[in-house]
XYZ file of C-alpha atoms in Angstrom:
374
model
C -37.053 -47.489 -2.237
C -35.478 -44.433 -2.186
C -32.139 -44.442 -3.602
C -29.289 -42.267 -2.378
C -27.020 -40.764 -5.022
C -22.853 -42.282 -4.583
C -20.528 -39.576 -2.967
C -18.939 -40.108 -7.072
C -22.383 -39.385 -8.291
C -22.308 -35.682 -6.781
C -18.953 -35.058 -7.722
C -19.929 -35.878 -11.322
C -23.215 -33.324 -10.548
C -21.322 -31.169 -9.730
C -18.567 -30.544 -12.160
C -21.886 -29.883 -14.568
C -22.452 -26.453 -12.869
C -20.893 -23.259 -14.309
C -17.462 -21.244 -12.798
C -20.227 -18.302 -13.836
C -23.169 -19.400 -10.884
C -20.473 -21.101 -8.776
C -19.134 -17.712 -8.639
C -22.591 -15.658 -6.886
C -21.945 -15.094 -3.642
C -24.644 -14.427 -1.661
C -25.882 -11.968 -0.190
C -24.478 -13.132 3.860
C -20.962 -12.316 2.079
C -21.864 -10.987 -0.568
C -18.850 -8.009 -1.646
C -19.433 -5.234 -4.688
C -18.489 -6.634 -7.884
C -19.054 -9.762 -6.927
C -21.585 -11.869 -9.473
C -25.613 -11.889 -7.960
C -28.395 -13.955 -9.246
C -31.941 -11.449 -8.444
C -31.993 -8.337 -9.828
C -33.649 -6.211 -6.568
C -32.380 -7.826 -4.204
C -30.980 -6.019 -1.240
C -27.511 -6.864 0.547
C -28.498 -5.352 4.036
C -24.733 -3.380 5.397
C -22.429 -5.287 3.125
C -20.881 -2.238 1.377
C -19.038 -0.005 3.058
C -20.140 1.840 6.342
C -22.419 -1.002 6.448
C -24.774 0.475 3.608
C -26.137 -1.530 1.241
C -24.799 -3.295 -2.142
C -27.323 -3.795 -3.907
C -28.432 -6.441 -7.054
C -28.372 -4.819 -10.801
C -25.806 -4.270 -13.903
C -23.598 -2.574 -13.114
C -23.339 0.898 -14.503
C -19.025 0.834 -14.940
C -16.390 -0.331 -14.890
C -14.955 -3.492 -17.157
C -17.706 -5.199 -15.975
C -21.208 -3.041 -16.994
C -23.939 -4.867 -17.778
C -23.084 -7.872 -15.759
C -25.539 -8.438 -12.626
C -23.792 -8.260 -10.129
C -24.146 -6.951 -6.469
C -23.453 -2.556 -6.633
C -24.064 0.501 -5.292
C -27.136 1.931 -7.773
C -26.223 5.682 -7.755
C -22.529 5.025 -7.808
C -20.767 8.106 -10.124
C -18.306 8.290 -12.802
C -16.242 10.743 -11.938
C -15.334 13.991 -15.172
C -12.351 14.262 -13.755
C -9.795 12.803 -11.149
C -6.319 15.176 -9.763
C -4.220 13.801 -7.865
C -1.126 15.105 -6.497
C 2.120 13.053 -5.016
C 4.685 13.533 -3.517
C 7.472 13.500 -5.609
C 10.724 13.165 -5.140
C 12.311 12.760 -8.384
C 13.699 15.674 -11.332
C 14.081 16.193 -14.281
C 17.608 15.291 -13.880
C 16.873 12.357 -12.829
C 18.117 9.368 -14.289
C 14.534 6.570 -16.265
C 16.520 3.920 -13.394
C 15.855 6.125 -10.000
C 12.121 7.767 -11.412
C 11.112 4.198 -11.489
C 12.688 2.533 -8.708
C 10.360 5.566 -6.661
C 7.278 4.142 -5.985
C 5.719 7.673 -5.399
C 6.764 8.594 -9.529
C 3.838 5.450 -9.684
C 1.467 5.009 -7.759
C -0.466 8.264 -8.442
C -0.298 7.791 -12.184
C -1.204 3.562 -12.058
C -3.659 4.535 -9.625
C -5.559 6.612 -12.340
C -5.279 5.042 -15.177
C -6.325 1.687 -13.646
C -9.520 4.337 -12.864
C -10.038 5.249 -15.623
C -9.401 1.527 -17.376
C -12.433 0.682 -14.613
C -14.869 3.738 -16.562
C -14.197 5.340 -13.297
C -13.198 7.601 -14.201
C -13.798 9.453 -17.141
C -10.011 11.429 -17.519
C -7.148 11.933 -15.295
C -3.942 13.883 -14.416
C -1.774 12.968 -11.989
C 1.031 16.354 -10.940
C 3.876 15.446 -9.153
C 5.705 18.459 -6.823
C 9.479 17.983 -5.612
C 10.933 18.717 -2.271
C 12.505 16.234 -0.858
C 9.457 14.297 1.669
C 6.310 15.718 0.017
C 5.726 18.492 2.221
C 5.532 20.450 -0.811
C 2.866 18.645 -2.434
C 0.380 18.312 0.832
C 0.738 22.613 1.537
C -0.256 23.197 -1.786
C -2.435 20.008 -2.508
C -4.362 21.348 1.069
C -4.096 25.595 -0.569
C -6.287 24.377 -3.432
C -9.832 26.116 -2.770
C -13.670 24.528 -4.459
C -10.980 22.027 -5.960
C -13.144 18.595 -5.694
C -12.099 16.846 -7.656
C -8.322 16.808 -6.456
C -7.038 14.026 -4.225
C -3.495 13.489 -2.787
C -1.635 9.759 -2.461
C -0.409 10.023 1.087
C 2.118 7.776 1.807
C 3.892 6.793 5.880
C 7.938 8.009 3.966
C 5.530 11.501 4.065
C 3.655 11.410 8.032
C 7.642 10.226 9.548
C 8.618 13.060 7.826
C 6.172 16.107 9.413
C 6.570 15.150 12.732
C 10.561 14.450 12.516
C 10.698 18.028 10.803
C 7.672 19.267 12.777
C 6.191 20.391 10.504
C 3.479 22.720 9.695
C 1.471 20.973 7.405
C -1.343 18.309 9.886
C -2.123 15.707 6.430
C -5.761 15.037 8.998
C -6.568 17.701 8.220
C -7.648 16.613 4.685
C -10.472 13.888 4.514
C -8.738 10.513 4.871
C -10.601 8.574 2.114
C -8.356 4.910 1.749
C -5.346 3.351 1.985
C -4.445 1.484 -1.386
C -1.595 -0.422 -0.889
C 1.611 -1.243 1.522
C 5.046 -2.166 0.641
C 6.192 -4.299 2.898
C 10.219 -2.859 4.497
C 13.106 -5.571 4.012
C 15.995 -5.469 5.674
C 18.949 -7.006 2.455
C 22.726 -7.244 2.182
C 25.168 -8.044 -0.649
C 25.813 -12.191 -2.276
C 29.052 -12.023 -0.732
C 28.369 -10.672 3.300
C 28.905 -12.559 6.035
C 24.802 -12.372 7.538
C 22.452 -15.251 6.444
C 19.997 -14.373 9.262
C 18.881 -11.355 11.267
C 20.210 -13.631 14.773
C 23.946 -13.168 13.269
C 22.777 -9.377 12.359
C 21.406 -8.917 16.130
C 23.902 -10.317 17.330
C 26.913 -8.341 15.889
C 24.725 -5.847 16.736
C 24.548 -6.778 20.402
C 28.203 -6.360 21.287
C 29.094 -3.292 18.868
C 26.499 -1.666 16.829
C 28.732 0.770 14.931
C 30.472 -2.847 13.728
C 27.161 -2.063 11.243
C 26.394 0.887 8.455
C 23.324 0.776 7.252
C 21.777 1.856 4.616
C 18.432 3.829 3.259
C 16.005 6.589 2.617
C 16.220 10.777 4.325
C 16.865 10.333 6.989
C 13.914 11.681 8.658
C 11.998 8.934 6.665
C 10.518 5.385 7.214
C 12.904 3.415 5.871
C 14.838 5.387 9.396
C 12.439 5.099 11.536
C 11.465 1.723 10.607
C 15.751 1.041 12.060
C 14.783 2.422 14.855
C 12.149 0.512 16.542
C 13.567 -2.783 14.817
C 16.783 -1.842 17.018
C 14.904 -0.642 20.058
C 12.887 -4.012 19.486
C 16.096 -5.626 20.749
C 17.347 -2.680 22.788
C 20.053 -1.140 20.865
C 20.167 1.996 20.755
C 20.176 3.866 16.769
C 22.160 6.527 18.514
C 25.242 4.428 18.138
C 24.643 3.321 14.830
C 25.898 3.829 11.299
C 23.072 5.070 9.243
C 23.875 6.541 5.317
C 21.515 8.043 3.943
C 20.081 7.629 0.252
C 17.733 9.309 -2.061
C 15.780 6.962 -4.789
C 16.236 2.725 -3.875
C 18.338 3.075 -7.239
C 20.905 5.253 -5.580
C 20.648 2.317 -2.444
C 20.408 -0.629 -4.595
C 23.930 0.697 -6.425
C 25.265 0.844 -2.884
C 24.923 -2.275 -1.924
C 25.729 -4.111 -4.597
C 29.250 -5.984 -4.321
C 29.567 -4.213 -0.630
C 29.826 -7.037 1.566
C 30.159 -4.683 4.554
C 26.488 -2.629 4.132
C 23.020 -3.854 5.015
C 19.920 -1.944 3.568
C 16.867 -0.633 4.838
C 14.108 -0.187 2.286
C 10.399 -1.819 0.382
C 10.527 -4.816 -1.013
C 10.477 -4.023 -4.045
C 14.003 -2.936 -4.179
C 15.794 -5.940 -3.646
C 13.153 -8.557 -6.571
C 16.277 -8.263 -9.194
C 19.072 -8.402 -7.117
C 17.791 -11.619 -5.704
C 16.354 -13.342 -8.701
C 20.136 -12.953 -10.066
C 22.066 -13.850 -6.710
C 23.571 -10.338 -6.424
C 21.310 -9.176 -3.330
C 20.175 -11.772 -0.354
C 17.820 -11.201 2.087
C 17.701 -11.675 5.585
C 14.658 -10.395 6.531
C 11.028 -9.303 6.113
C 8.679 -7.690 7.903
C 5.451 -8.579 5.961
C 2.827 -11.270 8.018
C 3.627 -13.899 5.585
C 6.498 -14.792 3.112
C 6.142 -12.664 -0.208
C 6.177 -15.219 -3.195
C 7.799 -12.604 -5.222
C 10.320 -12.570 -3.562
C 13.258 -14.797 -1.710
C 13.783 -14.083 2.184
C 11.983 -15.564 5.641
C 9.496 -13.542 6.953
C 10.908 -11.306 10.717
C 8.057 -12.665 12.476
C 9.620 -15.865 11.379
C 12.760 -15.731 12.927
C 11.258 -14.727 16.384
C 11.352 -10.945 15.351
C 7.619 -9.673 15.775
C 7.924 -6.859 13.719
C 5.320 -6.214 10.712
C 5.352 -2.638 8.887
C 5.646 -0.777 5.866
C 5.622 1.841 4.149
C 1.970 2.606 3.075
C -0.057 4.532 -0.185
C -3.711 6.338 0.696
C -6.095 8.788 -1.292
C -6.999 11.491 0.191
C -9.520 14.196 -0.096
C -9.744 17.694 0.438
C -11.214 19.195 3.840
C -14.468 20.454 1.842
C -15.211 18.152 -0.153
C -18.918 17.260 0.256
C -20.585 13.765 1.475
C -21.851 12.938 -1.414
C -18.694 13.637 -3.245
C -16.403 11.659 -1.241
C -18.657 8.343 -0.841
C -18.872 8.135 -4.685
C -14.902 8.348 -4.365
C -14.607 6.466 -1.299
C -17.706 3.689 -3.447
C -15.177 3.937 -6.647
C -12.314 3.308 -4.437
C -13.689 0.050 -3.496
C -14.097 -0.851 -6.446
C -11.144 -0.349 -8.043
C -9.461 -2.601 -5.099
C -11.468 -5.420 -5.893
C -10.913 -5.590 -9.253
C -8.889 -7.583 -11.867
C -7.158 -5.343 -13.282
C -5.976 -3.318 -9.845
C -4.516 -7.234 -8.216
C -2.859 -6.917 -11.700
C -1.431 -3.178 -11.258
C -0.139 -5.206 -6.789
C 1.624 -7.469 -8.123
C 3.356 -5.666 -10.834
C 5.111 -3.610 -8.695
C 5.513 -6.149 -5.894
C 3.043 -4.443 -3.445
C 0.582 -5.878 -1.035
C -3.412 -5.168 -0.134
C -4.021 -3.074 2.239
C -7.306 -2.162 2.366
C -8.531 0.061 3.989
C -11.449 2.844 4.172
C -12.420 6.671 5.742
C -12.662 6.063 9.411
C -10.186 3.156 9.512
C -7.863 4.925 7.484
C -7.583 7.566 9.590
C -7.826 5.172 12.745
C -4.746 4.513 11.572
C -2.793 6.817 10.250
C -3.945 8.707 14.019
C -1.921 5.746 15.253
C 1.414 5.548 13.590
C 1.332 9.130 14.213
C 1.763 8.219 17.628
C 3.903 5.911 17.211
C 5.901 8.189 16.014
C 5.629 10.372 19.576
C 6.757 7.406 21.083
C 10.474 6.442 19.029
C 11.011 10.101 19.602
C 10.210 10.441 23.309
């Protein structure tokens, strides 16, 4: 007579399965970097652009030698040069420089790729200009520099469109979007506003009663504000908007000023909220952020999710082999522990999109800018 295991016995049995075995992913759901069991097994279509992954000892990265789902022809890049649309000047204070994501992301991306042994070394070049047009034009004017990439962001894309720049980001090759900084709306703790409903009600009655502060007027903060106001049937032209040149300046202007409402990336408000100097009225994220006390706009019946996205752009003449190798390296980095830690420490949110997806995103954003201008 057969004896069946009790529920308790089954639980005890699974308790003795090694954690490493439990982390193994079968071919049907494998991602690059996941653990696998049998060398040589193929996970069809599980790689980027429906390419195959192979169960093999990883040849690069912090997990080198481990049996993982991997790209068989992945190569370490000798040098990785990043050009970023930096707005800092040598005269800027340490606080100002630290408050600008453009001043961090190229360096941190390079450091992370190097730590994962996906590149041998890197350099990050800064080009000072209001929105980053100089950095983009310099990058696109380079010839025969296949190791050079560009860090693009929505702030730059907005400025290129609204300032009618001759530079076109899409003349280069989008490789992958890496992250997003969701926008947030915040006030000083002594403000009369405690939620978005109160703010929208005042704006509906008298738009000039509220003074907003944010980034430069052709940048993403102002575009986001216009989008929010239009959704509430409020004419953006009737609202007072004061430009700032950094997150540090914005936070300084907001501090203790009950008459201003700030629009910026959510990370700029974390310190103020934690010290009870700032109150967040709404965050344009799909879900509440773990590091910031504040309701989403969606939860307050405002259907708006948006933020400043940062991605990697390759030269227009980069050959397909080097392009695919860079894309695969970025995908591996995206799945790594070091990148997840970097994202969390900088109050960024994961928003990985590869090549064709990223291209579509940029095209959609340009269409949105055109719709807002008309």
